[in-house]
Short mmCIF file of C-alpha atoms in Angstrom, two decimals:
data_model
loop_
_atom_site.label_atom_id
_atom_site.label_comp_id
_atom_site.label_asym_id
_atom_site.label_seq_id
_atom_site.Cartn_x
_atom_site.Cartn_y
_atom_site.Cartn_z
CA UNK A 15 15.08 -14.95 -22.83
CA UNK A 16 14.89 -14.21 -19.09
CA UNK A 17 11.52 -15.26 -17.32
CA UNK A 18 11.01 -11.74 -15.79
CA UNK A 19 9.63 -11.26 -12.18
CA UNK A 20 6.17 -10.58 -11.72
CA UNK A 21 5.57 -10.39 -7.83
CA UNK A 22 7.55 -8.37 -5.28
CA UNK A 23 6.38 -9.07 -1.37
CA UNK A 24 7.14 -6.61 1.14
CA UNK A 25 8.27 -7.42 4.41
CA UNK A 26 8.54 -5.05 7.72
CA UNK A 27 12.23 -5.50 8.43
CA UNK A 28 11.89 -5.37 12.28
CA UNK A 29 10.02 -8.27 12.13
CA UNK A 30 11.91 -11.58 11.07
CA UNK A 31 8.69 -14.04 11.46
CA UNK A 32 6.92 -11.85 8.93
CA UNK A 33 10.16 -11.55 6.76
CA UNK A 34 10.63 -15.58 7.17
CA UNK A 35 7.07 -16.20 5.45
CA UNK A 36 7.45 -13.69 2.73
CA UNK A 37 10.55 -15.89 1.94
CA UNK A 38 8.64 -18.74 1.41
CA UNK A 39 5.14 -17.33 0.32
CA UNK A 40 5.91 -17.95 -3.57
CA UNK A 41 6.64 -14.43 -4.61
CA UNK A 42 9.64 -13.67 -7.08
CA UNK A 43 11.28 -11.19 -4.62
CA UNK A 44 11.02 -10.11 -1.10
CA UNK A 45 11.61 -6.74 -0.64
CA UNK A 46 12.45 -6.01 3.68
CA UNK A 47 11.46 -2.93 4.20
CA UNK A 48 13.47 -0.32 6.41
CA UNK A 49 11.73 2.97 5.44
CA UNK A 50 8.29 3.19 5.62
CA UNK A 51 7.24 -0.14 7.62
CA UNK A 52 9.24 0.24 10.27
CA UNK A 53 8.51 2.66 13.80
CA UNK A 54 11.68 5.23 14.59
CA UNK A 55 12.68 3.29 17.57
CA UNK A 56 13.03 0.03 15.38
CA UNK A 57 15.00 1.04 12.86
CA UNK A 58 18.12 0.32 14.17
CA UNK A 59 16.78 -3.19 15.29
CA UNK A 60 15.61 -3.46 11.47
CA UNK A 61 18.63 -3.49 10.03
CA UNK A 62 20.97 -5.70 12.58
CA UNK A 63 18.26 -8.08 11.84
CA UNK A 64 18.03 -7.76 8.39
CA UNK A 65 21.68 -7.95 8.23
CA UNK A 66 21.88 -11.23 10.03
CA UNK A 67 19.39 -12.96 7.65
CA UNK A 68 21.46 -11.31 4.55
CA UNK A 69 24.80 -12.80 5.89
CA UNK A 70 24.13 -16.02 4.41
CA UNK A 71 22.37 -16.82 0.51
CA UNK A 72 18.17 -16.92 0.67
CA UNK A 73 16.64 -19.22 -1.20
CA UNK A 74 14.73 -16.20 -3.30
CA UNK A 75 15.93 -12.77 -4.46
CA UNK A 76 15.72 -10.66 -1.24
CA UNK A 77 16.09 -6.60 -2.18
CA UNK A 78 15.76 -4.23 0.60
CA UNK A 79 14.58 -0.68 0.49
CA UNK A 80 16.52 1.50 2.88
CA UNK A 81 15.47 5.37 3.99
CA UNK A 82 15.43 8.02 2.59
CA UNK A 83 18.61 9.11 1.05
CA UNK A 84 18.90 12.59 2.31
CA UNK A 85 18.01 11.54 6.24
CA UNK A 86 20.42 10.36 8.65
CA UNK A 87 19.79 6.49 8.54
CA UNK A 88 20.38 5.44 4.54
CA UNK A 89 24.07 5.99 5.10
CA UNK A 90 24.16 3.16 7.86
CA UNK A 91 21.52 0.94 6.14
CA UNK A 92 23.98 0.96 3.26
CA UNK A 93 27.38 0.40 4.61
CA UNK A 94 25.94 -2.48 6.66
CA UNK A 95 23.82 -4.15 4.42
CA UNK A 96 25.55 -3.36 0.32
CA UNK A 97 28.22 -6.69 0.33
CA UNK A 98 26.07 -9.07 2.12
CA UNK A 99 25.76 -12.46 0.15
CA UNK A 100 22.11 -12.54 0.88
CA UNK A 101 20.80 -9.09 -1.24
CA UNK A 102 19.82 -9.18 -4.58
CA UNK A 103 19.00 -5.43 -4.41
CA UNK A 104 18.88 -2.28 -3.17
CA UNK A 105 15.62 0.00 -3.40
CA UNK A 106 15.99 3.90 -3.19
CA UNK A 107 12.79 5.51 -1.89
CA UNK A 108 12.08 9.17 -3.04
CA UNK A 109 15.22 9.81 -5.59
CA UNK A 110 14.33 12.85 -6.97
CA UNK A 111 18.06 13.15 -9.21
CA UNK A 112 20.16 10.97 -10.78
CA UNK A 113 23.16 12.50 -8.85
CA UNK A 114 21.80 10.22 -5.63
CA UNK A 115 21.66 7.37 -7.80
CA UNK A 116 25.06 7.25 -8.88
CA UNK A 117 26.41 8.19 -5.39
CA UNK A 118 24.77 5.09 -4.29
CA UNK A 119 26.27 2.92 -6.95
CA UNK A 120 29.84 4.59 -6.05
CA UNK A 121 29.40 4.16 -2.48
CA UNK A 122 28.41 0.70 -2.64
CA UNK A 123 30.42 -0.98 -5.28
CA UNK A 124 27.63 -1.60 -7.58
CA UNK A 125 25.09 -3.91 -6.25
CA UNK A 126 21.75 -3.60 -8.07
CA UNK A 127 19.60 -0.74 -8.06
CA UNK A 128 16.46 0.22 -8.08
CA UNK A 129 15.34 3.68 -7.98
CA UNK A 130 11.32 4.79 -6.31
CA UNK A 131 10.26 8.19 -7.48
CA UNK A 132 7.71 9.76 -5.33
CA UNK A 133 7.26 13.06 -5.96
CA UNK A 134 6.79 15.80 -9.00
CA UNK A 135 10.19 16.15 -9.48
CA UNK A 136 11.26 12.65 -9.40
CA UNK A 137 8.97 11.64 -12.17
CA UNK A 138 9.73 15.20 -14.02
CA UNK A 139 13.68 13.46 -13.89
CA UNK A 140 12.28 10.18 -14.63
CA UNK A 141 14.38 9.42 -17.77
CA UNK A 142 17.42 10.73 -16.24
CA UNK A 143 17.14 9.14 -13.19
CA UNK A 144 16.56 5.62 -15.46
CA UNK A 145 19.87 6.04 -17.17
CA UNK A 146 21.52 7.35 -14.21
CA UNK A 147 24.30 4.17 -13.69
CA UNK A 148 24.60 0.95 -14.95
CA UNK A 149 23.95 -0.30 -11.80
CA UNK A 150 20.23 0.78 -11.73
CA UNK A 151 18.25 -1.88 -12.86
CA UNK A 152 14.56 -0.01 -12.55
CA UNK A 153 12.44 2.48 -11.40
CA UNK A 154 9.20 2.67 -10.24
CA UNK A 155 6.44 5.03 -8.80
CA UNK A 156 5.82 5.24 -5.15
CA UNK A 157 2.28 6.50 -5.78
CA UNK A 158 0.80 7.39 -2.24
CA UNK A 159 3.55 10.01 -1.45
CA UNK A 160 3.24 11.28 -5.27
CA UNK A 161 -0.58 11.27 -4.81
CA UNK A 162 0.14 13.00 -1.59
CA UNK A 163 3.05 15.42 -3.27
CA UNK A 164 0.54 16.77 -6.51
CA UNK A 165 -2.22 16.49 -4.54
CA UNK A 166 -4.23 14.37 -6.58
CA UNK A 167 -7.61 13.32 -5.81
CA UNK A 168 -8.84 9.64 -7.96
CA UNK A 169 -6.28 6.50 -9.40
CA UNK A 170 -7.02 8.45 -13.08
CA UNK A 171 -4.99 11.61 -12.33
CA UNK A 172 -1.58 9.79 -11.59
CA UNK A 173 -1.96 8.05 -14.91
CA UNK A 174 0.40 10.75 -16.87
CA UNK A 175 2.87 9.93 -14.45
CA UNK A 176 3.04 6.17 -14.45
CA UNK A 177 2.81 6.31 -18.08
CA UNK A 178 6.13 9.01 -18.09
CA UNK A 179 7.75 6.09 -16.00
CA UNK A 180 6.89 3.20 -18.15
CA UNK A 181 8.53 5.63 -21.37
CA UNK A 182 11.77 6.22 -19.47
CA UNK A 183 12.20 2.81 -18.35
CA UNK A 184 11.75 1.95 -21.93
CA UNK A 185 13.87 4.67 -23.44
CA UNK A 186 16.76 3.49 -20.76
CA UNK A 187 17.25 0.09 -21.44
CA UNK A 188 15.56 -1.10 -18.59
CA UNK A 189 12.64 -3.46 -17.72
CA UNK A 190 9.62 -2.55 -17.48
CA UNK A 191 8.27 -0.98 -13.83
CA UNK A 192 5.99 -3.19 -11.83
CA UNK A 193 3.41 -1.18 -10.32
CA UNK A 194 2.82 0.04 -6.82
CA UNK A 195 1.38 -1.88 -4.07
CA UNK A 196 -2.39 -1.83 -3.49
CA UNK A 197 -2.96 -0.64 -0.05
CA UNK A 198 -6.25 -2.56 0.53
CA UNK A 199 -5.05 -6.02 1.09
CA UNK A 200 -8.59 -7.44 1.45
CA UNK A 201 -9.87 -5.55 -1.83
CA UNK A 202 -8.93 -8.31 -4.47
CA UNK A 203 -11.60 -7.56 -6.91
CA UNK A 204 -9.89 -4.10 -7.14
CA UNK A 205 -6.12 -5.18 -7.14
CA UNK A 206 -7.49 -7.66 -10.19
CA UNK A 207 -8.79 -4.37 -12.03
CA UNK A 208 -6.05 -2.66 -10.96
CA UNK A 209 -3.34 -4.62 -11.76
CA UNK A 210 -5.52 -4.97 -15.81
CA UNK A 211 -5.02 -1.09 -15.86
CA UNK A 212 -1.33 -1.31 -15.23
CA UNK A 213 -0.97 -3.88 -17.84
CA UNK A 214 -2.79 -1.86 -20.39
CA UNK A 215 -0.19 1.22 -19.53
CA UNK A 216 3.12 -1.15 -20.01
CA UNK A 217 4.10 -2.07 -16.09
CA UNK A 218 4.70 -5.85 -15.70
CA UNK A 219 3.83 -7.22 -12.36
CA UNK A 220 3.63 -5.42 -8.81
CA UNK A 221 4.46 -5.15 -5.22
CA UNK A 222 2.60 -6.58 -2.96
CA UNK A 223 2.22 -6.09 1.16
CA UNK A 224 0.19 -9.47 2.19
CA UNK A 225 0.59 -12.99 0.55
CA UNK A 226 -2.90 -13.71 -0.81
CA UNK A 227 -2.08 -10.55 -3.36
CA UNK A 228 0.34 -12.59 -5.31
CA UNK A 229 -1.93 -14.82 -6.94
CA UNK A 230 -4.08 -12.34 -8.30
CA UNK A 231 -1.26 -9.88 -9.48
CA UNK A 232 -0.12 -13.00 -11.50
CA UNK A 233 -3.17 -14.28 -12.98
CA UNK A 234 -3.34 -10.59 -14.14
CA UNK A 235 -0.32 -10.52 -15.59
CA UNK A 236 0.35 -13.80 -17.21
CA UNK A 237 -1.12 -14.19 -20.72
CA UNK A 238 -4.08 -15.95 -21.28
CA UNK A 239 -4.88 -19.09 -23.37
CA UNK A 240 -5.73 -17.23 -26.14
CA UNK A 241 -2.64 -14.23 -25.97
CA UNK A 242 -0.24 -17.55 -25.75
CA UNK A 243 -2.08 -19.42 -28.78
CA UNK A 244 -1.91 -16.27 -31.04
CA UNK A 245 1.91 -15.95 -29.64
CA UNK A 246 2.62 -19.64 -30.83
CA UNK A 247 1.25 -18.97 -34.36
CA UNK A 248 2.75 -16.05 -34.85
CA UNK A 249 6.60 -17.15 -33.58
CA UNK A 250 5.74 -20.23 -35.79
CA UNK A 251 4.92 -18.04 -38.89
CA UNK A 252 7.25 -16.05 -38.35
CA UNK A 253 10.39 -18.93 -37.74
CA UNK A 254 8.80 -20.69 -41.34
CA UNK A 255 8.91 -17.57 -43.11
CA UNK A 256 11.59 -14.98 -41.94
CA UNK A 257 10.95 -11.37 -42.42
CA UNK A 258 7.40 -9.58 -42.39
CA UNK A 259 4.30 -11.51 -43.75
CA UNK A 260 0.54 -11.72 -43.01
CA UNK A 261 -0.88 -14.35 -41.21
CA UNK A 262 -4.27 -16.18 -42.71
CA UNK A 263 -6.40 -14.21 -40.85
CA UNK A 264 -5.02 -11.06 -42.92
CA UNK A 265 -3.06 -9.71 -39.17
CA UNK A 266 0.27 -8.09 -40.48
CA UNK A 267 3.30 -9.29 -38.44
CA UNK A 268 6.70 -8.14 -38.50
CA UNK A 269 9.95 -7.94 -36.33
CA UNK A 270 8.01 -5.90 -33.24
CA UNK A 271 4.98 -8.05 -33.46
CA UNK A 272 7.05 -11.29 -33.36
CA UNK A 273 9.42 -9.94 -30.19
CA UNK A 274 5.77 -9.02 -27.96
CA UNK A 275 5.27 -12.58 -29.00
CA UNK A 276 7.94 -13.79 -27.73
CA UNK A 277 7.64 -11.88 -24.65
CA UNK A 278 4.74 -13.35 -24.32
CA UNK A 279 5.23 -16.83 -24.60
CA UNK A 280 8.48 -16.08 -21.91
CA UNK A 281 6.05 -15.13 -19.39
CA UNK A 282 4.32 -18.29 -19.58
CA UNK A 283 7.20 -20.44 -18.62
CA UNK A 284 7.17 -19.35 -15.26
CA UNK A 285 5.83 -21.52 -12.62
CA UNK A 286 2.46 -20.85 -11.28
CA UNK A 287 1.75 -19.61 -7.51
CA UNK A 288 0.22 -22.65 -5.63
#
């Protein structure tokens, strides 16, 4: 079983210093960031940049997340940046159809993708968008332009929606979504009770936009001593004795209870952040 990722680290693409630290700051991706990070008058110095670093293989997954796919840059961020040895992965901000998906994936040659909805109608198409290609690999909310888009006031009223994603990820094959990031980079006692929340709904792990986030979106979502103890006796029991039993403590475990197990004891192989 695949350790999953758990930490994504954006990085301004216009800025190679910042991208170079991200690289090295522990996370499980870097995502460079074209879109939203980046002025109007840099993003043509964005992506020669990013290109350069791409042209050769980085040391971690590196996706990037290009613009918007109905402006006038995504076109250019693609054809320059889709066969580089360097990316891992492309990230599509505000899909709203799975139409733009698989244009991507045909106009690329099938690097992976991963697909942002940020508005109504994206997360209305959220299951179609998920099973869009083959070459989409996840989805995931971009929640301050959907906040923004239904006009939602409080982290309570976009829980419908991130629990519609987590379903269609599910329902498509897919991993899990990681959550969004948390804009408050200073705020860790939040991101901690955040990231709990998003645990509780089904997303596994989350995006980050400063270094000292990664720690605590990983303590929060790797299991604790007791999840991994109660993990190890039930893969145990359940290795011994094939097929559904109950455990001494009278706990009822069969072929769904033994996979979370195993999910769970998969997460713990990973190698802590420093």
């Amino acid at each position: 079983m695949t350790t999953p990722a758990l930490t994504w680290l954006y990085a301004p693409g216009d800025r190679p210093p910042v991208v170079a630290k991200a690289l090295v700051s522990g996370a499980d991706v870097v995502v460079i960031d074209l879109e939203d990070a980046v002025a109007p008058d840099r993003k043509e110095y964005a992506r020669e940049a990013t290109a350069e670093l791409l042209a050769e293989p980085q040391p971690v997954p590196v996706h990037v997340r290009v613009n918007a796919l109905d402006g006038p840059l995504a076109a250019a961020d693609l054809a320059a940046l889709a066969a580089l040895p360097g990316l891992s992965g492309l990230r599509l901000p505000k899909v709203t159809s799975p139409e733009q998906v698989a244009r991507v994936a045909a106009d690329t040659g099938g690097p992976p993708l991963y697909a942002l909805l940020e508005s109504a109608l994206g997360v209305e198409r959220a299951y179609r968008i998920a099973a869009a290609h083959p070459s989409l690999r996840g989805i995931a909310l971009g929640e301050a332009d959907l906040r923004a888009d239904l006009g939602v006031r409080g982290d309570a009223g976009l829980d419908w929606s991130r629990a519609r994603v987590v379903v269609a990820a599910r329902a498509a094959g897919l991993a899990p979504p990681s959550q969004t990031v948390h804009p408050d980079t200073r705020d860790l006692e939040g991101l901690a009770a955040s990231c709990a929340h998003g645990r509780a709904l089904g997303f596994l792990g989350r995006a980050a936009i400063h270094p000292r986030q990664l720690p605590i979106i990983e303590r929060a979502y790797l299991p604790t001593e007791r999840e991994l103890e109660e993990a190890e006796t039930i893969v145990k029991a359940a290795t011994a004795q094939p097929g559904a039993l109950a455990l001494p403590d009278g706990r009822f475990v069969d072929a769904a209870v033994v996979a979370t197990a195993q999910r769970t004891l998969s997460l713990a192989r990973r190698p802590a952040l420093s």
